PDB file of C-alpha atoms in Angstrom:
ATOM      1  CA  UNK V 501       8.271  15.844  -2.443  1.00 37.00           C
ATOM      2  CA  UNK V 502       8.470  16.184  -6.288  1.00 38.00           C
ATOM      3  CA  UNK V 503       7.942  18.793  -8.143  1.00 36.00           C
ATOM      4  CA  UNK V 504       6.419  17.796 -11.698  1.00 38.00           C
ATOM      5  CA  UNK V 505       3.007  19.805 -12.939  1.00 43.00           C
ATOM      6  CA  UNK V 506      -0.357  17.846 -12.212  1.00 51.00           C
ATOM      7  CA  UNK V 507      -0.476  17.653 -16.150  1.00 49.00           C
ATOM      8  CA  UNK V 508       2.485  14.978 -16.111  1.00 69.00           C
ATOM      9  CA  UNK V 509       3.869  14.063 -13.430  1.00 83.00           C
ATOM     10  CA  UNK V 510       0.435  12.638 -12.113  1.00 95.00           C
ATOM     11  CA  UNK V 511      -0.356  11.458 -14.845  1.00 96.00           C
ATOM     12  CA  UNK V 512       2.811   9.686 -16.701  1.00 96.00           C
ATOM     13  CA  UNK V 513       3.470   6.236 -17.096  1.00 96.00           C
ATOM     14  CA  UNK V 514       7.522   6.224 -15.030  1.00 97.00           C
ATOM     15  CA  UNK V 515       9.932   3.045 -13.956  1.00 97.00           C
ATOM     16  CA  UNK V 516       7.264   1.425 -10.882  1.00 98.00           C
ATOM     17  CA  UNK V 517       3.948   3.060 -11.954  1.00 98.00           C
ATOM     18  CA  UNK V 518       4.339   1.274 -15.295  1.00 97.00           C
ATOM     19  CA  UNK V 519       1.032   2.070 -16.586  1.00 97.00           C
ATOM     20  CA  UNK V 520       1.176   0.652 -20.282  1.00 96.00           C
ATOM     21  CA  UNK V 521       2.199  -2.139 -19.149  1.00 97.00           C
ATOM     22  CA  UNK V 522      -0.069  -5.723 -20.460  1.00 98.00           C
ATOM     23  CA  UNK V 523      -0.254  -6.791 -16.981  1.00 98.00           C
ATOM     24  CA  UNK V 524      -1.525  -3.198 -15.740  1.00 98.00           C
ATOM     25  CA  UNK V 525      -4.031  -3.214 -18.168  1.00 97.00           C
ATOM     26  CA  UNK V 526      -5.541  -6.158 -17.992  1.00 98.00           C
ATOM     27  CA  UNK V 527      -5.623  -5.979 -13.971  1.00 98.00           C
ATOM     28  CA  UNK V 528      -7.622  -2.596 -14.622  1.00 98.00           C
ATOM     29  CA  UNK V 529      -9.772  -4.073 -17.358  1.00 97.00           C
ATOM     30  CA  UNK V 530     -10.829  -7.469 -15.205  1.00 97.00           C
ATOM     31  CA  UNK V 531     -11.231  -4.766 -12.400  1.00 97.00           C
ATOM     32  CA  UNK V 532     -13.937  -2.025 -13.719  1.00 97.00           C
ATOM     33  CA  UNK V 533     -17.719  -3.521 -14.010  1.00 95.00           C
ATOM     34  CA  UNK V 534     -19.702  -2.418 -16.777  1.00 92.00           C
ATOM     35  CA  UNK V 535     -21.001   0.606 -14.903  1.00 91.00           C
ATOM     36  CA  UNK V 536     -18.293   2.116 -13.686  1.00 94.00           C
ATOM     37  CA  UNK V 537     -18.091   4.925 -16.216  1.00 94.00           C
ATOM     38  CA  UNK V 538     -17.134   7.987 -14.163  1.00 97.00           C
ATOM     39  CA  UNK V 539     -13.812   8.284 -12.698  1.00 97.00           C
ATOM     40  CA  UNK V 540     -14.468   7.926  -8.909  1.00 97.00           C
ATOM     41  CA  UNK V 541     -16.978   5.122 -10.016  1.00 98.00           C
ATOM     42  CA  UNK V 542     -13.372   3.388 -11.730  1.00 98.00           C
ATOM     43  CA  UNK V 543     -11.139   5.011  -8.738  1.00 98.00           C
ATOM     44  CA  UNK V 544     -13.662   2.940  -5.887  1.00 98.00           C
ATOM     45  CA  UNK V 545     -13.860  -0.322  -8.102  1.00 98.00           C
ATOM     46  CA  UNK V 546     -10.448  -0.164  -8.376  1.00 98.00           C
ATOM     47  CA  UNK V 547      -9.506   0.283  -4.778  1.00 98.00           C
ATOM     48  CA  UNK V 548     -11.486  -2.513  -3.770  1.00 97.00           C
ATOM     49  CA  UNK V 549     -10.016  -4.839  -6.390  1.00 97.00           C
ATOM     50  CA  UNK V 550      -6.318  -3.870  -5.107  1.00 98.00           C
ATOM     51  CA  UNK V 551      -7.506  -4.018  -2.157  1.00 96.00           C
ATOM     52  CA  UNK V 552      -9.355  -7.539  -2.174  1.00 95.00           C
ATOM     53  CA  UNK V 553      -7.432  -9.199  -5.053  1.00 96.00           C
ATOM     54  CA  UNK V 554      -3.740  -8.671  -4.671  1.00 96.00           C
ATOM     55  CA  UNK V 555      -2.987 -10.669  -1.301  1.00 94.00           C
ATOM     56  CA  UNK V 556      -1.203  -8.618   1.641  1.00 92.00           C
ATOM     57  CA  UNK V 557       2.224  -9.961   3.060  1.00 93.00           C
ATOM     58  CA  UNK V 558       4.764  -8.709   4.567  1.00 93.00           C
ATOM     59  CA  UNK V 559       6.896 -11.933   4.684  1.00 93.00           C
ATOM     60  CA  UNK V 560       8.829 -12.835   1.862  1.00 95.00           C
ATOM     61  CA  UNK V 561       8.123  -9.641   0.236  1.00 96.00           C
ATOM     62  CA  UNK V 562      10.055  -8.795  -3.090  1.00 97.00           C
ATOM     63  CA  UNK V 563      11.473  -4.596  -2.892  1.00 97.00           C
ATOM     64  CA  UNK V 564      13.716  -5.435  -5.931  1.00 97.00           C
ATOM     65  CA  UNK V 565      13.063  -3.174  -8.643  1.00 97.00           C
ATOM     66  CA  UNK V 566      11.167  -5.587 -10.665  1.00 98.00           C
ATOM     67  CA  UNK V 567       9.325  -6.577  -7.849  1.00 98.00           C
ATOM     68  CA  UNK V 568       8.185  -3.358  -6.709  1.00 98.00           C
ATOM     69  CA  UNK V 569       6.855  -2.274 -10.467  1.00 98.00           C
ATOM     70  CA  UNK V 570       3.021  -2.258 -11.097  1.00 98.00           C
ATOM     71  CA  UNK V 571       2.832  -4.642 -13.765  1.00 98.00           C
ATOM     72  CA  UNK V 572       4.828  -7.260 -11.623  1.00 98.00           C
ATOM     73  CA  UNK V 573       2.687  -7.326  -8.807  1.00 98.00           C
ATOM     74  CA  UNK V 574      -0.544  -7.012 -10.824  1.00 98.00           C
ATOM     75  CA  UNK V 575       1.390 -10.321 -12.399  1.00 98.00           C
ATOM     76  CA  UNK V 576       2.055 -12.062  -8.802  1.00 97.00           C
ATOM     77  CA  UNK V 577      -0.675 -10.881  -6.981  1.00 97.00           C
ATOM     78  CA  UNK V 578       1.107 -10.353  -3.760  1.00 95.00           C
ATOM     79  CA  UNK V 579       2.513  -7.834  -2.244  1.00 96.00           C
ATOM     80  CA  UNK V 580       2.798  -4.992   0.893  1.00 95.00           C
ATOM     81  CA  UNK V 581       1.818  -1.606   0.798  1.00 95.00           C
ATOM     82  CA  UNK V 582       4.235   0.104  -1.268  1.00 98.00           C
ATOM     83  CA  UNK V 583       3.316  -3.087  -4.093  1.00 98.00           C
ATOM     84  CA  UNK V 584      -0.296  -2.431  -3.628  1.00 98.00           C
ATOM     85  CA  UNK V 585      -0.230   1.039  -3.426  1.00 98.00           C
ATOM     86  CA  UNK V 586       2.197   1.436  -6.480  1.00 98.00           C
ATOM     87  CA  UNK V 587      -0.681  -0.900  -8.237  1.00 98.00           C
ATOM     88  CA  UNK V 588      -3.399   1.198  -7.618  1.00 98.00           C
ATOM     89  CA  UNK V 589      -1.692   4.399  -8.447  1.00 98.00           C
ATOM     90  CA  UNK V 590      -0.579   3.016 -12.231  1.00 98.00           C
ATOM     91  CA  UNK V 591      -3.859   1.808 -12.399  1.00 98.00           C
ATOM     92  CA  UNK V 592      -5.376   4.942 -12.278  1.00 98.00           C
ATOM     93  CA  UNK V 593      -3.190   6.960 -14.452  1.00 98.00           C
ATOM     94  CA  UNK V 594      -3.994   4.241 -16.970  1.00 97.00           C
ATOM     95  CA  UNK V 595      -7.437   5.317 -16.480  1.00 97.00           C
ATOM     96  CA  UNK V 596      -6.580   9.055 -16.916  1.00 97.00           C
ATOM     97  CA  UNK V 597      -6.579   9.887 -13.375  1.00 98.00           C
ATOM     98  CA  UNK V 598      -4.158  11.567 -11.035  1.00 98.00           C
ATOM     99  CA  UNK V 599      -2.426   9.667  -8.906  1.00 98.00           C
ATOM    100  CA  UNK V 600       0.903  10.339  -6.607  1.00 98.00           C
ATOM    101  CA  UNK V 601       2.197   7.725  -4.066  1.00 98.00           C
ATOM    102  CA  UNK V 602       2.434   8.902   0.135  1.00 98.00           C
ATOM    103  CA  UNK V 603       4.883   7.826   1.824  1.00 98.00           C
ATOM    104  CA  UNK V 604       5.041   8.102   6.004  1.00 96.00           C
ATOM    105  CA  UNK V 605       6.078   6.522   9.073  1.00 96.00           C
ATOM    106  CA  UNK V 606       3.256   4.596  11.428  1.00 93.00           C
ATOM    107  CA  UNK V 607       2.861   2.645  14.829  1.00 89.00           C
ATOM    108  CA  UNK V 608       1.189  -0.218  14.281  1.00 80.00           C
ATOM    109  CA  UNK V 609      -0.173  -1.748  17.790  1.00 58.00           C
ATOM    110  CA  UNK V 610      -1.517  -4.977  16.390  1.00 62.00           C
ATOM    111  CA  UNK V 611       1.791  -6.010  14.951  1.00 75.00           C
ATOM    112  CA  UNK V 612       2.410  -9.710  16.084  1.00 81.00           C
ATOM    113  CA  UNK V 613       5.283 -10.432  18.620  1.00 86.00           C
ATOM    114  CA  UNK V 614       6.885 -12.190  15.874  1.00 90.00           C
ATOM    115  CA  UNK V 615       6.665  -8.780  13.201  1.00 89.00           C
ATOM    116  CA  UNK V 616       7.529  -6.436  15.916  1.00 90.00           C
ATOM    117  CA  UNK V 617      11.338  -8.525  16.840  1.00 93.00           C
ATOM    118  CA  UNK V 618      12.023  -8.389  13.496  1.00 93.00           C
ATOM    119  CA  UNK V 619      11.074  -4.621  12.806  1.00 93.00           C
ATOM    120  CA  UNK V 620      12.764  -3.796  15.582  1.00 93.00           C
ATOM    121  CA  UNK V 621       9.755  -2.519  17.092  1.00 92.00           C
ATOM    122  CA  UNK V 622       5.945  -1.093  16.464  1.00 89.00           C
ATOM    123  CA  UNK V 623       7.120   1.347  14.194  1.00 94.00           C
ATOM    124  CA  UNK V 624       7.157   0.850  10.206  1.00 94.00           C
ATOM    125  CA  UNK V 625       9.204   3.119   8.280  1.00 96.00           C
ATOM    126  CA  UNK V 626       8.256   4.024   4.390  1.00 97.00           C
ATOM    127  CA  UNK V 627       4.238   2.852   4.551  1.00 95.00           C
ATOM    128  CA  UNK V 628       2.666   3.507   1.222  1.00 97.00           C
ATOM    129  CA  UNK V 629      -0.440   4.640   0.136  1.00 97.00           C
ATOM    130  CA  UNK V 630      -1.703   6.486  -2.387  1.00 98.00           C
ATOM    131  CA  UNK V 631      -3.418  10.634  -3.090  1.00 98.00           C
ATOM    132  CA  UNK V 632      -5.448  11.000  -5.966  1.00 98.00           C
ATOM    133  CA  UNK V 633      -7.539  13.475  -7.882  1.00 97.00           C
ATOM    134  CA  UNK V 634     -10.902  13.189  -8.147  1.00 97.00           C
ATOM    135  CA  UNK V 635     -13.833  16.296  -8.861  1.00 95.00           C
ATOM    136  CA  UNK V 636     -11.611  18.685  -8.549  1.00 95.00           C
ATOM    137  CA  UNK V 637      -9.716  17.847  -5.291  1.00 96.00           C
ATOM    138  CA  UNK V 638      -7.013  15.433  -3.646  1.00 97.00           C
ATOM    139  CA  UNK V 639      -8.097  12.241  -1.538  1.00 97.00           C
ATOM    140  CA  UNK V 640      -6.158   9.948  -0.264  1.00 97.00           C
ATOM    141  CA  UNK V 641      -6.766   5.822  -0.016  1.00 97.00           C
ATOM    142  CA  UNK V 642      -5.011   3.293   1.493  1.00 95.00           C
ATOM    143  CA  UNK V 643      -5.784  -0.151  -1.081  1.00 95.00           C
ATOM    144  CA  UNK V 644      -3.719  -2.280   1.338  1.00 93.00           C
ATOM    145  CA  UNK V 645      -5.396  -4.907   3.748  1.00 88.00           C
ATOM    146  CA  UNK V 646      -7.542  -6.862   2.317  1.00 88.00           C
ATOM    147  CA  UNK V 647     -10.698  -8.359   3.842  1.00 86.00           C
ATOM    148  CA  UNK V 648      -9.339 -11.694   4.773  1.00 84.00           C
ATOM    149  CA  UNK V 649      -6.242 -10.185   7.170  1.00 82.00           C
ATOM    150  CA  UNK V 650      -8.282  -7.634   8.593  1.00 82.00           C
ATOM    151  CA  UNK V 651     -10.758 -10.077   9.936  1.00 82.00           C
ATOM    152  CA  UNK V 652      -7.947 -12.590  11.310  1.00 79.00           C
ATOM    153  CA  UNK V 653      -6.596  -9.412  13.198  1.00 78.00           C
ATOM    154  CA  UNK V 654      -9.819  -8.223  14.690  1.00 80.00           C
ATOM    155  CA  UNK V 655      -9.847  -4.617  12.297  1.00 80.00           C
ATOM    156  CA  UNK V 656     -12.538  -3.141  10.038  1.00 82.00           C
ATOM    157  CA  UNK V 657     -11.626  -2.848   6.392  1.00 85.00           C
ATOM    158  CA  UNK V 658     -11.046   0.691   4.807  1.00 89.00           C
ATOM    159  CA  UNK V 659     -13.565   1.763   2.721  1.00 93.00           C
ATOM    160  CA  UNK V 660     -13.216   4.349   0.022  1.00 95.00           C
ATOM    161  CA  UNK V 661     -15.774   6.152  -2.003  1.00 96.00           C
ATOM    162  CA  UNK V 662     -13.799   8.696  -3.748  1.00 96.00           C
ATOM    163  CA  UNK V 663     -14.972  11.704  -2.096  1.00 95.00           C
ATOM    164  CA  UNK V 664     -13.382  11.493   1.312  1.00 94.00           C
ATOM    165  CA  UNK V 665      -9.892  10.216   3.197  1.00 94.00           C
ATOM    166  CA  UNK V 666      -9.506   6.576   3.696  1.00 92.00           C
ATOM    167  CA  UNK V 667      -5.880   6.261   5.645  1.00 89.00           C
ATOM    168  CA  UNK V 668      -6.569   4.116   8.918  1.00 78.00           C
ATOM    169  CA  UNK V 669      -8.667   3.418  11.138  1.00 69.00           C
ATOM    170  CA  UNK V 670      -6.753   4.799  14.775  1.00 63.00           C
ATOM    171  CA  UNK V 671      -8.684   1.713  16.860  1.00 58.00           C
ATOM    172  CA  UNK V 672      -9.760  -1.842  16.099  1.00 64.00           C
ATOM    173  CA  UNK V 673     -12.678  -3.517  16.670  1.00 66.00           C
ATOM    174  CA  UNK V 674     -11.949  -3.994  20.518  1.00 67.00           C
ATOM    175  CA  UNK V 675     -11.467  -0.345  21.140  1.00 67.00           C
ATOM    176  CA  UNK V 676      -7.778  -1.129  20.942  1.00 63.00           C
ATOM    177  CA  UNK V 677      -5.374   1.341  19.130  1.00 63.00           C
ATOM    178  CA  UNK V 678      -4.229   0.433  15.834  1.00 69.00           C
ATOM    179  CA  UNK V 679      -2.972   2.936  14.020  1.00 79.00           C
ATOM    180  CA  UNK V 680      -1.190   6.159  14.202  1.00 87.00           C
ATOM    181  CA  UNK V 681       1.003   8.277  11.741  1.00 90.00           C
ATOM    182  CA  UNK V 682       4.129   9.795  12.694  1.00 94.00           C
ATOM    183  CA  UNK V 683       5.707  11.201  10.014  1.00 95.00           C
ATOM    184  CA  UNK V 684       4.857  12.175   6.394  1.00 96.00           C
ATOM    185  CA  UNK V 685       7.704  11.858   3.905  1.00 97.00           C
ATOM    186  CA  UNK V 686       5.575  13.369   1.504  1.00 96.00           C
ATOM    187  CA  UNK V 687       3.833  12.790  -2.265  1.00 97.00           C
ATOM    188  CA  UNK V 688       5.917  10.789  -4.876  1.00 97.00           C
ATOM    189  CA  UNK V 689       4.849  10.955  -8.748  1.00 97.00           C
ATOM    190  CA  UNK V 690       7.278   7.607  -9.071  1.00 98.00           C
ATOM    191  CA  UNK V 691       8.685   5.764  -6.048  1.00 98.00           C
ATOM    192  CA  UNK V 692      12.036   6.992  -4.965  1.00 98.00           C
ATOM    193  CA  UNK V 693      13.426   3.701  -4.087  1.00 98.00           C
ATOM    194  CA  UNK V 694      16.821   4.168  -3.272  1.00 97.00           C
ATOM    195  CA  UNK V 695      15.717   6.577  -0.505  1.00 97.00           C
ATOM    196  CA  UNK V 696      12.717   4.121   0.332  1.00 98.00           C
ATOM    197  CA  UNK V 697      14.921   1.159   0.410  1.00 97.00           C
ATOM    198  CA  UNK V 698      17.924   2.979   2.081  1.00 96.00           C
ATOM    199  CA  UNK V 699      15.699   3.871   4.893  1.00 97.00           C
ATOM    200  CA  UNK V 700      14.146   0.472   5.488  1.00 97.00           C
ATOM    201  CA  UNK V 701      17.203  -1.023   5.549  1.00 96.00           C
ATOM    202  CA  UNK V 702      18.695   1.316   8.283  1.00 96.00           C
ATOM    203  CA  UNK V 703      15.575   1.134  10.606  1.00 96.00           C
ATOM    204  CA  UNK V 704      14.517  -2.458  10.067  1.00 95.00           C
ATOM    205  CA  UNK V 705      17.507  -4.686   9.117  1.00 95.00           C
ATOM    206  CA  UNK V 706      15.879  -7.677  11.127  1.00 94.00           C
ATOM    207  CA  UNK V 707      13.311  -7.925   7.809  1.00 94.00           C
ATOM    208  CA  UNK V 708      15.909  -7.915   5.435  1.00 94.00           C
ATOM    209  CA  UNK V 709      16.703 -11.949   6.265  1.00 87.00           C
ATOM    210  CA  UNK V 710      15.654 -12.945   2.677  1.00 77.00           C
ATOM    211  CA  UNK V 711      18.502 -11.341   1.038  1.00 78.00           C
ATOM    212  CA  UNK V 712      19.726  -7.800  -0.024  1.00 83.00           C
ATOM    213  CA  UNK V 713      16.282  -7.193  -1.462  1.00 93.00           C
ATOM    214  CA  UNK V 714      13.636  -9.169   0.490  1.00 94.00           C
ATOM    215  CA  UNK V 715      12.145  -9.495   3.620  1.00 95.00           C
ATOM    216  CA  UNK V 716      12.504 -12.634   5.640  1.00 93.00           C
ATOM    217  CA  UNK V 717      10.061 -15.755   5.038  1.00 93.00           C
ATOM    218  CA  UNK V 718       6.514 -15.867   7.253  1.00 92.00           C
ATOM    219  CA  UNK V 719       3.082 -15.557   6.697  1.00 91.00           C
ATOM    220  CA  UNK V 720       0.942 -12.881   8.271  1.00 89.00           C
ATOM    221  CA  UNK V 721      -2.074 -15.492   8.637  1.00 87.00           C
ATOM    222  CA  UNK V 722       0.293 -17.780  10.402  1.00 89.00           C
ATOM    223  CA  UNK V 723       1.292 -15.294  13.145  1.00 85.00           C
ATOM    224  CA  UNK V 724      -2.867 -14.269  13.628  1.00 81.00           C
ATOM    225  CA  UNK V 725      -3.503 -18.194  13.732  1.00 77.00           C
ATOM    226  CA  UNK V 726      -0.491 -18.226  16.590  1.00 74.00           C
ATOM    227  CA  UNK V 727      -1.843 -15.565  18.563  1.00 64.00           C
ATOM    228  CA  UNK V 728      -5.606 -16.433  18.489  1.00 64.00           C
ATOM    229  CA  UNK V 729      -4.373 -19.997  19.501  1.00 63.00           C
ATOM    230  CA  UNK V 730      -2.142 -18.586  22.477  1.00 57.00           C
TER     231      UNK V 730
END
């Protein structure tokens, strides 16, 4: 867990949270209405434009350095939850509001059979999402799947209205689990990513079929279609 004062490290523009970035910018400026003036009015319209906006996917997905900076996936509008959650947490320092990045270990039950061979199991090492300041205390959000994928796989969208914890949702809409954490690696100002990538590589080297730095071709809506269809 770093170590840098609230009054920088939070707050500074670093290699993946690339917060002066063009692309950041204009990804924050397309996604505040008029009326969000406050900053939890600009943190919640925010969330729900990374969240909404930038597609999920695991498949294919791009943990180069370039790929995993801010202003590259605000450029692509794609990625998983360490691109989305990197987004959101530039995003808000551009804004002039804390942000740090989480990083933990979760089960996820609702994998599909085709996910869970090539993780190696239900367990996803290095899931990202983000803590961030707001009146005076930490909350964290999780900006990562979008309306679209949650409805294909039977789960309720996270909300988030600045004032409370948005991480999971422990059971879908069927009462089944979905959910669970298992281990917190703690709160990042920048992404360490040669521990992040070191440790996905060790625990799920089935992904890494698209090369030495991205995960092996798929689509996420695909696999729902399968299983619905099954």
């Amino acid at each position: 867990m770093t170590t840098t004062s609230l009054s920088t490290g939070a707050l500074a523009a670093t290699e993946f949270l690339d917060h002066t970035s063009d692309q950041v910018r204009a990804f924050v400026a397309d996604a505040l209405p008029p009326g969000a003036t406050t900053p939890t009015e600009q943190a919640v319209a925010l969330y729900y434009a990374v969240r909404d906006t930038i597609r999920y996917e695991v498949y294919g997905a791009d943990l180069s350095r370039e790929g995993l900076r801010a202003g590259t996936v605000a450029a692509t509008g794609s990625g998983m939850c360490l691109h989305k959650s990197v987004l959101y947490a530039a995003g808000l320092r551009s804004l002039g509001i804390p942000a740090r990045l989480v990083l933990t270990d979760v089960r996820n039950h609702l994998a599909s059979d085709k996910l869970v061979s090539l993780l190696g199991g239900d367990v996803f090492h290095q899931h990202c999402l983000t803590s961030v300041r707001l009146e005076g205390q930490w909350v964290r959000a999780t900006p990562v799947f979008n309306k679209t994928l949650c409805r294909l796989y039977g789960m309720a969208p996270l909300d988030f209205d600045g004032t409370a914890d948005s991480v999971h949702h422990p059971f879908d809409l069927k009462g089944r689990r979905q959910m669970e954490f298992l281990r917190f690696h703690g709160e990042f100002d920048d992404l360490p990513y040669e521990a992040v990538l070191a440790d996905l590589r060790a625990a799920h080297p089935g992904l890494f079929q698209g090369g030495d730095d991205r995960f092996a071709a798929g689509s996420l809506v695909r696999d729902a279609d399968r299983t619905a269809a099954a």
